[in-house]
Amino acid sequence: MRSPSRSHGPIGQGGGRNPAALLIFALLTLQACAVPSRLDPVPQALVAKAVAINTPRARYYPDEQVSEMFDEGIRALEREMRAAGVTDPSELPVANFLSISGGGDKGAFGAALLVGWTKLGPRPEFKLVTGVSTGALSTPFAFFGATRDEQLREVYTSISAKDIYTERLLTAIFFDDALSDTAPLLGLISRYVNSEMLDAIAREYEKGRLLFIGTTNLDAKRPVVWNIGAIAASGEPGALELVRKILLASAAVPAAFPPVMIDVEVDGRKYQEMHVDGGAIAQLFLYPPRLGQIMKDADIRRQWRALITRNGRLGKGWSAVQRRTLEGEGRQADDCQYRRRQALQ
């Protein structure tokens, strides 16, 4: 009696069907049509020429455009002097700069610090406010001072995970751009960052105040500093949508949250840039490293004060570590960052 013929195809052998192999085969078959599409990225040689909105000074690459950022600072100083009716920078009050770091849900610390500061005594008006990641989400409120404290408190105390993201299926590991969808976060941002707020930012920009937010251009692997005031003051139809995208991108933790695609143009051709969490490169920033020397060379004399808010622990306490790959790797990475901070102090 002849035995039944056996299958020797790619799915199984010995006449059986392996469920795991079937699943993998189906996933690989679907992959080509399921992966999110995008426009071409900007060629490397054209990265600095890409325009996201039709207004000058909308953004900077701080790794090479230090002088351009300084020029924007000079223009801001001139606007501030006109608004104050003075002719010498030394006649202006102390310039207060505020930098708010990343830190995920620990951003509630920075929010509480600002709200508590108002209660203890009037906190100063900030000439420059910068933010990265969760810090970027705080910056529009911090920029306006105590008048937005209640909104800032609301954002960090009345929302839950469902207001930030929705989880995707496990197949997102293979076929999507992240493990979750941040449409809820975009909705939250849009609720507060509206046309009224954008107009208010534009008015403060005309008085010489600056609001900068950091993202990471993932294609170019470079930090980007967005000049939110210049974008707000541009009057361009897409300004509000761009500002919302920048805030969303700055908080887009790679792999966990999807990258944000920003449409740009170079010499009439359209491209798309992929932007993620600014914390992928730096957890905070304030101004170009050579700013002090440049101001000295330009003979600009004015008192200024920098305030840094770090949303996270500066030290590490004892805790048991589970014998799991991700647990150990994450703990080791945290400890390395801590030792690096200690070495720089």
Short mmCIF file of N, CA and C in Angstrom, two decimals, residues 126-276:
data_model
loop_
_atom_site.label_atom_id
_atom_site.label_comp_id
_atom_site.label_asym_id
_atom_site.label_seq_id
_atom_site.Cartn_x
_atom_site.Cartn_y
_atom_site.Cartn_z
N PHE A 126 9.56 85.53 30.15
CA PHE A 126 10.74 84.95 29.51
C PHE A 126 10.94 85.51 28.11
N LYS A 127 12.15 85.99 27.90
CA LYS A 127 12.53 86.49 26.59
C LYS A 127 12.58 85.35 25.58
N LEU A 128 13.07 84.19 26.02
CA LEU A 128 13.18 83.01 25.16
C LEU A 128 12.72 81.79 25.93
N VAL A 129 11.86 80.98 25.30
CA VAL A 129 11.42 79.72 25.88
C VAL A 129 11.71 78.62 24.86
N THR A 130 12.36 77.55 25.30
CA THR A 130 12.65 76.43 24.42
C THR A 130 12.13 75.14 25.04
N GLY A 131 11.81 74.17 24.19
CA GLY A 131 11.32 72.91 24.71
C GLY A 131 11.59 71.75 23.78
N VAL A 132 11.70 70.57 24.36
CA VAL A 132 11.92 69.33 23.64
C VAL A 132 10.97 68.28 24.19
N SER A 133 10.36 67.47 23.33
CA SER A 133 9.54 66.33 23.74
C SER A 133 8.38 66.79 24.64
N THR A 134 8.23 66.21 25.82
CA THR A 134 7.15 66.65 26.70
C THR A 134 7.34 68.12 27.09
N GLY A 135 8.59 68.57 27.12
CA GLY A 135 8.86 69.98 27.39
C GLY A 135 8.30 70.88 26.31
N ALA A 136 8.31 70.40 25.06
CA ALA A 136 7.75 71.18 23.96
C ALA A 136 6.25 71.40 24.17
N LEU A 137 5.57 70.39 24.72
CA LEU A 137 4.13 70.52 24.95
C LEU A 137 3.83 71.56 26.03
N SER A 138 4.80 71.82 26.92
CA SER A 138 4.61 72.82 27.98
C SER A 138 4.92 74.23 27.51
N THR A 139 5.77 74.35 26.50
CA THR A 139 6.30 75.68 26.15
C THR A 139 5.24 76.72 25.78
N PRO A 140 4.19 76.39 25.01
CA PRO A 140 3.24 77.46 24.68
C PRO A 140 2.59 78.06 25.91
N PHE A 141 2.35 77.23 26.94
CA PHE A 141 1.73 77.72 28.17
C PHE A 141 2.75 78.51 29.00
N ALA A 142 3.97 77.99 29.11
CA ALA A 142 5.02 78.69 29.86
C ALA A 142 5.34 80.03 29.22
N PHE A 143 5.25 80.10 27.92
CA PHE A 143 5.56 81.32 27.18
C PHE A 143 4.66 82.47 27.59
N PHE A 144 3.39 82.16 27.91
CA PHE A 144 2.43 83.22 28.24
C PHE A 144 2.33 83.50 29.73
N GLY A 145 3.07 82.78 30.54
CA GLY A 145 3.09 83.07 31.96
C GLY A 145 1.85 82.59 32.69
N ALA A 146 1.52 83.29 33.78
CA ALA A 146 0.46 82.84 34.69
C ALA A 146 -0.91 82.78 34.02
N THR A 147 -1.13 83.52 32.95
CA THR A 147 -2.44 83.54 32.30
C THR A 147 -2.82 82.17 31.73
N ARG A 148 -1.82 81.30 31.52
CA ARG A 148 -2.11 79.97 30.98
C ARG A 148 -1.83 78.85 31.99
N ASP A 149 -1.66 79.22 33.24
CA ASP A 149 -1.36 78.21 34.27
C ASP A 149 -2.45 77.16 34.40
N GLU A 150 -3.71 77.60 34.35
CA GLU A 150 -4.81 76.66 34.53
C GLU A 150 -4.85 75.65 33.38
N GLN A 151 -4.57 76.11 32.16
CA GLN A 151 -4.52 75.20 31.02
C GLN A 151 -3.35 74.22 31.18
N LEU A 152 -2.21 74.73 31.62
CA LEU A 152 -1.05 73.87 31.82
C LEU A 152 -1.34 72.80 32.87
N ARG A 153 -1.98 73.19 33.97
CA ARG A 153 -2.35 72.24 35.01
C ARG A 153 -3.32 71.19 34.46
N GLU A 154 -4.27 71.65 33.68
CA GLU A 154 -5.28 70.75 33.12
C GLU A 154 -4.66 69.69 32.22
N VAL A 155 -3.72 70.11 31.37
CA VAL A 155 -3.09 69.18 30.43
C VAL A 155 -2.38 68.05 31.16
N TYR A 156 -1.75 68.36 32.29
CA TYR A 156 -0.94 67.35 32.97
C TYR A 156 -1.64 66.64 34.11
N THR A 157 -2.85 67.05 34.46
CA THR A 157 -3.53 66.40 35.59
C THR A 157 -4.87 65.78 35.22
N SER A 158 -5.44 66.13 34.07
CA SER A 158 -6.79 65.66 33.77
C SER A 158 -6.83 64.70 32.58
N ILE A 159 -5.66 64.26 32.10
CA ILE A 159 -5.65 63.35 30.96
C ILE A 159 -5.06 62.01 31.37
N SER A 160 -5.33 61.00 30.55
CA SER A 160 -4.78 59.66 30.78
C SER A 160 -4.16 59.17 29.47
N ALA A 161 -3.68 57.93 29.49
CA ALA A 161 -3.01 57.38 28.31
C ALA A 161 -3.90 57.42 27.08
N LYS A 162 -5.21 57.22 27.25
CA LYS A 162 -6.11 57.19 26.09
C LYS A 162 -6.21 58.55 25.41
N ASP A 163 -5.83 59.62 26.13
CA ASP A 163 -5.83 60.96 25.54
C ASP A 163 -4.53 61.23 24.78
N ILE A 164 -3.58 60.30 24.86
CA ILE A 164 -2.29 60.46 24.21
C ILE A 164 -2.15 59.53 23.00
N TYR A 165 -2.54 58.28 23.15
CA TYR A 165 -2.35 57.31 22.07
C TYR A 165 -3.35 56.17 22.17
N THR A 166 -3.46 55.46 21.06
CA THR A 166 -4.19 54.19 21.04
C THR A 166 -3.22 53.11 20.55
N GLU A 167 -3.29 51.96 21.18
CA GLU A 167 -2.37 50.88 20.82
C GLU A 167 -2.78 50.24 19.50
N ARG A 168 -1.77 49.86 18.72
CA ARG A 168 -2.00 49.14 17.48
C ARG A 168 -1.80 47.65 17.69
N LEU A 169 -2.20 46.86 16.70
CA LEU A 169 -1.99 45.42 16.77
C LEU A 169 -0.51 45.11 16.77
N LEU A 170 -0.16 43.92 17.25
CA LEU A 170 1.24 43.52 17.31
C LEU A 170 1.89 43.51 15.93
N THR A 171 1.09 43.33 14.88
CA THR A 171 1.64 43.32 13.51
C THR A 171 2.23 44.67 13.12
N ALA A 172 1.94 45.72 13.91
CA ALA A 172 2.52 47.04 13.63
C ALA A 172 4.04 47.00 13.69
N ILE A 173 4.59 46.03 14.43
CA ILE A 173 6.05 45.87 14.48
C ILE A 173 6.61 45.66 13.08
N PHE A 174 5.85 44.94 12.23
CA PHE A 174 6.33 44.61 10.90
C PHE A 174 5.85 45.59 9.83
N PHE A 175 4.59 46.06 9.96
CA PHE A 175 3.96 46.73 8.83
C PHE A 175 3.59 48.19 9.06
N ASP A 176 3.86 48.72 10.21
CA ASP A 176 3.48 50.11 10.46
C ASP A 176 4.69 50.90 10.92
N ASP A 177 4.47 52.17 11.26
CA ASP A 177 5.61 53.02 11.63
C ASP A 177 5.79 53.20 13.12
N ALA A 178 4.93 52.56 13.93
CA ALA A 178 5.05 52.65 15.38
C ALA A 178 4.07 51.68 16.03
N LEU A 179 4.25 51.48 17.33
CA LEU A 179 3.40 50.56 18.07
C LEU A 179 2.07 51.19 18.48
N SER A 180 1.94 52.50 18.29
CA SER A 180 0.70 53.17 18.69
C SER A 180 0.38 54.28 17.71
N ASP A 181 -0.81 54.83 17.87
CA ASP A 181 -1.30 55.92 17.03
C ASP A 181 -1.52 57.13 17.93
N THR A 182 -0.93 58.27 17.57
CA THR A 182 -1.03 59.45 18.43
C THR A 182 -2.08 60.45 17.94
N ALA A 183 -3.09 59.96 17.23
CA ALA A 183 -4.19 60.84 16.83
C ALA A 183 -4.83 61.52 18.03
N PRO A 184 -5.01 60.83 19.18
CA PRO A 184 -5.57 61.52 20.35
C PRO A 184 -4.71 62.69 20.82
N LEU A 185 -3.37 62.52 20.79
CA LEU A 185 -2.48 63.61 21.21
C LEU A 185 -2.60 64.79 20.26
N LEU A 186 -2.70 64.52 18.96
CA LEU A 186 -2.87 65.62 18.01
C LEU A 186 -4.17 66.36 18.29
N GLY A 187 -5.22 65.62 18.64
CA GLY A 187 -6.48 66.27 18.99
C GLY A 187 -6.34 67.14 20.24
N LEU A 188 -5.58 66.65 21.22
CA LEU A 188 -5.35 67.41 22.45
C LEU A 188 -4.57 68.68 22.15
N ILE A 189 -3.52 68.56 21.35
CA ILE A 189 -2.72 69.72 20.96
C ILE A 189 -3.60 70.75 20.24
N SER A 190 -4.43 70.26 19.32
CA SER A 190 -5.27 71.15 18.51
C SER A 190 -6.31 71.88 19.36
N ARG A 191 -6.72 71.25 20.48
CA ARG A 191 -7.71 71.89 21.35
C ARG A 191 -7.14 73.16 21.97
N TYR A 192 -5.86 73.14 22.33
CA TYR A 192 -5.25 74.29 23.00
C TYR A 192 -4.49 75.21 22.04
N VAL A 193 -3.77 74.61 21.12
CA VAL A 193 -3.00 75.42 20.16
C VAL A 193 -3.92 75.72 18.99
N ASN A 194 -4.66 76.79 19.12
CA ASN A 194 -5.64 77.19 18.12
C ASN A 194 -5.25 78.51 17.49
N SER A 195 -6.09 79.05 16.65
CA SER A 195 -5.75 80.30 15.95
C SER A 195 -5.59 81.46 16.92
N GLU A 196 -6.36 81.44 18.01
CA GLU A 196 -6.23 82.51 19.01
C GLU A 196 -4.84 82.49 19.65
N MET A 197 -4.36 81.29 20.01
CA MET A 197 -3.04 81.19 20.61
C MET A 197 -1.96 81.56 19.59
N LEU A 198 -2.14 81.13 18.35
CA LEU A 198 -1.14 81.45 17.33
C LEU A 198 -1.03 82.95 17.12
N ASP A 199 -2.15 83.66 17.12
CA ASP A 199 -2.13 85.12 16.97
C ASP A 199 -1.42 85.77 18.15
N ALA A 200 -1.64 85.23 19.35
CA ALA A 200 -0.99 85.77 20.55
C ALA A 200 0.52 85.56 20.49
N ILE A 201 0.96 84.39 20.00
CA ILE A 201 2.40 84.12 19.85
C ILE A 201 3.00 85.10 18.86
N ALA A 202 2.28 85.38 17.77
CA ALA A 202 2.76 86.32 16.76
C ALA A 202 2.94 87.71 17.34
N ARG A 203 2.01 88.12 18.19
CA ARG A 203 2.12 89.46 18.80
C ARG A 203 3.33 89.54 19.72
N GLU A 204 3.59 88.48 20.47
CA GLU A 204 4.76 88.48 21.36
C GLU A 204 6.06 88.44 20.55
N TYR A 205 6.03 87.77 19.42
CA TYR A 205 7.21 87.73 18.53
C TYR A 205 7.54 89.13 18.05
N GLU A 206 6.54 89.91 17.73
CA GLU A 206 6.77 91.28 17.26
C GLU A 206 7.33 92.16 18.38
N LYS A 207 7.16 91.72 19.63
CA LYS A 207 7.73 92.47 20.76
C LYS A 207 9.15 92.00 21.08
N GLY A 208 9.64 91.02 20.31
CA GLY A 208 11.02 90.58 20.50
C GLY A 208 11.16 89.30 21.30
N ARG A 209 10.06 88.63 21.61
CA ARG A 209 10.14 87.38 22.37
C ARG A 209 10.20 86.19 21.41
N LEU A 210 10.86 85.11 21.86
CA LEU A 210 11.11 83.96 20.99
C LEU A 210 10.63 82.67 21.64
N LEU A 211 10.06 81.79 20.83
CA LEU A 211 9.61 80.47 21.26
C LEU A 211 10.19 79.45 20.28
N PHE A 212 11.10 78.60 20.78
CA PHE A 212 11.78 77.60 19.96
C PHE A 212 11.40 76.20 20.42
N ILE A 213 11.18 75.31 19.45
CA ILE A 213 10.89 73.91 19.75
C ILE A 213 11.82 73.02 18.93
N GLY A 214 12.36 71.98 19.58
CA GLY A 214 13.32 71.10 18.92
C GLY A 214 12.71 69.79 18.47
N THR A 215 13.03 69.38 17.24
CA THR A 215 12.68 68.06 16.73
C THR A 215 13.94 67.43 16.15
N THR A 216 13.82 66.19 15.71
CA THR A 216 14.92 65.51 15.03
C THR A 216 14.48 65.15 13.62
N ASN A 217 15.23 65.62 12.62
CA ASN A 217 15.00 65.22 11.24
C ASN A 217 15.60 63.83 11.09
N LEU A 218 14.75 62.81 11.03
CA LEU A 218 15.23 61.44 11.07
C LEU A 218 15.97 61.04 9.80
N ASP A 219 15.57 61.60 8.65
CA ASP A 219 16.29 61.30 7.41
C ASP A 219 17.72 61.83 7.47
N ALA A 220 17.84 63.09 7.90
CA ALA A 220 19.15 63.73 7.95
C ALA A 220 19.91 63.40 9.23
N LYS A 221 19.19 62.85 10.22
CA LYS A 221 19.79 62.56 11.54
C LYS A 221 20.40 63.82 12.14
N ARG A 222 19.62 64.92 12.10
CA ARG A 222 20.11 66.21 12.59
C ARG A 222 19.03 66.89 13.42
N PRO A 223 19.46 67.68 14.42
CA PRO A 223 18.49 68.44 15.21
C PRO A 223 17.95 69.62 14.41
N VAL A 224 16.70 69.95 14.67
CA VAL A 224 16.06 71.10 14.03
C VAL A 224 15.45 71.97 15.12
N VAL A 225 15.70 73.27 15.04
CA VAL A 225 15.09 74.23 15.97
C VAL A 225 14.06 75.04 15.19
N TRP A 226 12.81 74.91 15.59
CA TRP A 226 11.72 75.61 14.91
C TRP A 226 11.42 76.93 15.61
N ASN A 227 11.34 77.99 14.84
CA ASN A 227 11.07 79.33 15.33
C ASN A 227 9.56 79.56 15.27
N ILE A 228 8.87 79.18 16.33
CA ILE A 228 7.40 79.17 16.32
C ILE A 228 6.83 80.58 16.14
N GLY A 229 7.49 81.58 16.73
CA GLY A 229 7.01 82.95 16.58
C GLY A 229 7.05 83.42 15.14
N ALA A 230 8.12 83.12 14.43
CA ALA A 230 8.24 83.51 13.03
C ALA A 230 7.17 82.81 12.18
N ILE A 231 6.91 81.54 12.48
CA ILE A 231 5.87 80.81 11.76
C ILE A 231 4.51 81.43 12.04
N ALA A 232 4.25 81.76 13.32
CA ALA A 232 2.96 82.34 13.70
C ALA A 232 2.76 83.70 13.05
N ALA A 233 3.84 84.48 12.95
CA ALA A 233 3.74 85.83 12.39
C ALA A 233 3.72 85.85 10.87
N SER A 234 3.92 84.70 10.25
CA SER A 234 4.03 84.65 8.78
C SER A 234 2.71 84.95 8.09
N GLY A 235 1.59 84.63 8.75
CA GLY A 235 0.30 84.83 8.11
C GLY A 235 0.00 83.79 7.04
N GLU A 236 0.85 82.78 6.92
CA GLU A 236 0.65 81.74 5.91
C GLU A 236 -0.52 80.84 6.32
N PRO A 237 -1.32 80.38 5.34
CA PRO A 237 -2.49 79.53 5.66
C PRO A 237 -2.13 78.26 6.42
N GLY A 238 -0.96 77.69 6.16
CA GLY A 238 -0.60 76.42 6.79
C GLY A 238 0.15 76.56 8.10
N ALA A 239 0.24 77.78 8.64
CA ALA A 239 1.05 78.02 9.84
C ALA A 239 0.53 77.23 11.05
N LEU A 240 -0.77 77.27 11.29
CA LEU A 240 -1.32 76.60 12.47
C LEU A 240 -1.12 75.08 12.38
N GLU A 241 -1.38 74.50 11.22
CA GLU A 241 -1.20 73.06 11.06
C GLU A 241 0.27 72.67 11.26
N LEU A 242 1.19 73.50 10.75
CA LEU A 242 2.61 73.21 10.90
C LEU A 242 3.03 73.24 12.36
N VAL A 243 2.58 74.25 13.11
CA VAL A 243 2.93 74.35 14.53
C VAL A 243 2.42 73.13 15.29
N ARG A 244 1.21 72.69 14.99
CA ARG A 244 0.66 71.49 15.64
C ARG A 244 1.50 70.26 15.31
N LYS A 245 1.93 70.15 14.06
CA LYS A 245 2.75 69.01 13.65
C LYS A 245 4.11 69.04 14.36
N ILE A 246 4.67 70.22 14.53
CA ILE A 246 5.97 70.36 15.20
C ILE A 246 5.86 69.89 16.64
N LEU A 247 4.81 70.31 17.33
CA LEU A 247 4.60 69.88 18.72
C LEU A 247 4.42 68.37 18.80
N LEU A 248 3.65 67.82 17.87
CA LEU A 248 3.44 66.38 17.85
C LEU A 248 4.73 65.64 17.56
N ALA A 249 5.52 66.17 16.62
CA ALA A 249 6.79 65.52 16.25
C ALA A 249 7.78 65.56 17.40
N SER A 250 7.83 66.67 18.11
CA SER A 250 8.80 66.79 19.19
C SER A 250 8.56 65.77 20.29
N ALA A 251 7.31 65.30 20.41
CA ALA A 251 6.98 64.31 21.43
C ALA A 251 6.89 62.89 20.88
N ALA A 252 7.26 62.71 19.60
CA ALA A 252 7.12 61.41 18.94
C ALA A 252 8.32 60.51 19.25
N VAL A 253 8.23 59.79 20.35
CA VAL A 253 9.30 58.86 20.74
C VAL A 253 9.42 57.79 19.66
N PRO A 254 10.59 57.62 19.04
CA PRO A 254 10.74 56.65 17.95
C PRO A 254 10.29 55.25 18.35
N ALA A 255 9.60 54.58 17.43
CA ALA A 255 9.09 53.22 17.59
C ALA A 255 7.81 53.19 18.43
N ALA A 256 7.79 53.91 19.54
CA ALA A 256 6.57 53.93 20.36
C ALA A 256 5.49 54.77 19.70
N PHE A 257 5.86 55.97 19.22
CA PHE A 257 4.93 56.87 18.56
C PHE A 257 5.34 57.04 17.10
N PRO A 258 4.38 57.22 16.20
CA PRO A 258 4.73 57.36 14.78
C PRO A 258 5.47 58.66 14.50
N PRO A 259 6.38 58.63 13.53
CA PRO A 259 7.03 59.88 13.12
C PRO A 259 6.02 60.80 12.46
N VAL A 260 6.33 62.06 12.42
CA VAL A 260 5.44 63.05 11.80
C VAL A 260 6.03 63.47 10.46
N MET A 261 5.24 63.35 9.41
CA MET A 261 5.70 63.71 8.08
C MET A 261 5.41 65.18 7.83
N ILE A 262 6.44 65.93 7.51
CA ILE A 262 6.30 67.36 7.25
C ILE A 262 6.61 67.62 5.78
N ASP A 263 5.65 68.19 5.07
CA ASP A 263 5.82 68.49 3.65
C ASP A 263 6.75 69.68 3.48
N VAL A 264 7.72 69.55 2.60
CA VAL A 264 8.66 70.62 2.32
C VAL A 264 8.84 70.74 0.80
N GLU A 265 9.53 71.78 0.40
CA GLU A 265 9.74 72.03 -1.02
C GLU A 265 11.16 72.52 -1.25
N VAL A 266 11.77 72.08 -2.33
CA VAL A 266 13.09 72.55 -2.73
C VAL A 266 13.07 72.83 -4.23
N ASP A 267 13.28 74.09 -4.61
CA ASP A 267 13.31 74.47 -6.03
C ASP A 267 12.07 73.98 -6.76
N GLY A 268 10.93 74.12 -6.14
CA GLY A 268 9.67 73.76 -6.79
C GLY A 268 9.29 72.30 -6.71
N ARG A 269 10.16 71.45 -6.18
CA ARG A 269 9.84 70.02 -6.06
C ARG A 269 9.44 69.70 -4.62
N LYS A 270 8.43 68.85 -4.49
CA LYS A 270 7.91 68.51 -3.17
C LYS A 270 8.59 67.26 -2.61
N TYR A 271 8.87 67.33 -1.31
CA TYR A 271 9.45 66.20 -0.59
C TYR A 271 8.73 66.07 0.75
N GLN A 272 9.08 65.04 1.49
CA GLN A 272 8.60 64.92 2.87
C GLN A 272 9.77 64.61 3.79
N GLU A 273 9.78 65.32 4.92
CA GLU A 273 10.76 65.04 5.97
C GLU A 273 10.09 64.23 7.06
N MET A 274 10.84 63.33 7.67
CA MET A 274 10.34 62.52 8.77
C MET A 274 10.92 63.05 10.08
N HIS A 275 10.04 63.56 10.94
CA HIS A 275 10.50 64.16 12.19
C HIS A 275 10.02 63.37 13.39
N VAL A 276 10.91 63.25 14.39
CA VAL A 276 10.60 62.55 15.63
C VAL A 276 11.06 63.39 16.82
#
